[in-house]
XYZ file of C-alpha atoms in Angstrom:
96
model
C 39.011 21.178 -7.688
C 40.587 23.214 -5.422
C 44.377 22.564 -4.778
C 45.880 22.107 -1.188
C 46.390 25.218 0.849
C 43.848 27.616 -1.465
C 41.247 29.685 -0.027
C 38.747 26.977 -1.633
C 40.370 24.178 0.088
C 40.290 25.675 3.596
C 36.851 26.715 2.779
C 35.983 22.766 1.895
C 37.754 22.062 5.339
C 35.463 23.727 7.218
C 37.350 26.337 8.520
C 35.781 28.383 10.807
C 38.057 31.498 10.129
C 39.625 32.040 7.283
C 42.396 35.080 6.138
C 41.767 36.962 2.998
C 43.385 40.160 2.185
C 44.939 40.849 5.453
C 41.950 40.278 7.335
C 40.590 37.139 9.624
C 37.073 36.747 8.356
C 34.747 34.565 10.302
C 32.733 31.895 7.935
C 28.888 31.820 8.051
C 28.483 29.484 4.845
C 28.071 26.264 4.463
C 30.088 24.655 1.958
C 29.240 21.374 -0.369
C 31.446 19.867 -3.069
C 30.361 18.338 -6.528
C 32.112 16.747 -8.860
C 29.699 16.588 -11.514
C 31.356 19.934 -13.171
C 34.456 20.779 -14.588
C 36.169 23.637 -16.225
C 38.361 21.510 -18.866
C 37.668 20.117 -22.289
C 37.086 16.293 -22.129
C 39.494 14.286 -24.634
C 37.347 14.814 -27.617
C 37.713 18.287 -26.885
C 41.415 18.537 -26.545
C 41.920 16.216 -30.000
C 39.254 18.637 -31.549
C 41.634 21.304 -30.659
C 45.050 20.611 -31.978
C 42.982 19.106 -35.148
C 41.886 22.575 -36.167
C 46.099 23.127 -36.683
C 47.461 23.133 -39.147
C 49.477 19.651 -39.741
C 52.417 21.157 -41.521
C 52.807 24.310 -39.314
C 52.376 22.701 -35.913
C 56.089 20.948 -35.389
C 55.568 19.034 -32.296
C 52.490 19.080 -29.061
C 53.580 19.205 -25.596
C 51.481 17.507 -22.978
C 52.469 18.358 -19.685
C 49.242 18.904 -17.637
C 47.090 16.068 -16.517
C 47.053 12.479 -14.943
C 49.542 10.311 -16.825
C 46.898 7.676 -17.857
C 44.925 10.846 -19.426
C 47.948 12.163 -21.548
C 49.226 8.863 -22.716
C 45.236 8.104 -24.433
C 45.907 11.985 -25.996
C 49.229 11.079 -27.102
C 48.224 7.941 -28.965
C 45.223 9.678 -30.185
C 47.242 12.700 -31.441
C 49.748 10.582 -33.050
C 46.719 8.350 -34.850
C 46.338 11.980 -36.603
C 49.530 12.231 -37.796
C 50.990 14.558 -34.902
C 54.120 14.641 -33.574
C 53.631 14.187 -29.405
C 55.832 14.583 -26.414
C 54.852 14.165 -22.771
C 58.229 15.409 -21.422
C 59.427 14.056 -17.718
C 59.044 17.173 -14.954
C 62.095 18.833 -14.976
C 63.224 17.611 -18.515
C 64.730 20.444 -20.690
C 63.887 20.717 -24.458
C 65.409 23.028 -26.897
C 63.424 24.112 -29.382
């Protein structure tokens, strides 16, 4: 993944030229995309995760990263396990 506006992303593009550190570099590479890989736990991972807390100590998990059909399958998930879950609304304030 590389978000809109990075130096992946204009690399992806096909820029010809690209500026890093002050300097217009000309690109020589070729540039192919996969898919296949990615750098974040799958949901087994993530539920493995907050099950290795401790119940009593952990008060309450935030999800707030991720496509919305993604965190509401955590949520349920995390609340089959006895967890308290929130996926708070972008911009929402909560007091702790």
């Amino acid at each position: 993944f590389c978000a809109k506006g990075t130096l992946g992303d204009r690399l992806l593009r096909g820029d010809p030229i690209i500026r890093l550190r002050n300097r217009d570099l000309m690109v020589y590479a070729s540039i192919k995309k996969t898919d296949l890989l990615s750098g974040h736990g799958d949901h087994q991972d993530l539920v493995d995760t907050v099950k290795n807390q401790d119940l009593t100590k952990l008060k309450r998990v935030f999800l707030v990263h991720g496509e919305t059909k993604s965190m509401e399958l955590l949520s349920t998930a995390l609340k089959d396990e006895g967890y308290n879950v929130t996926i708070p609304e972008k911009g929402e304030v909560i007091e702790l």
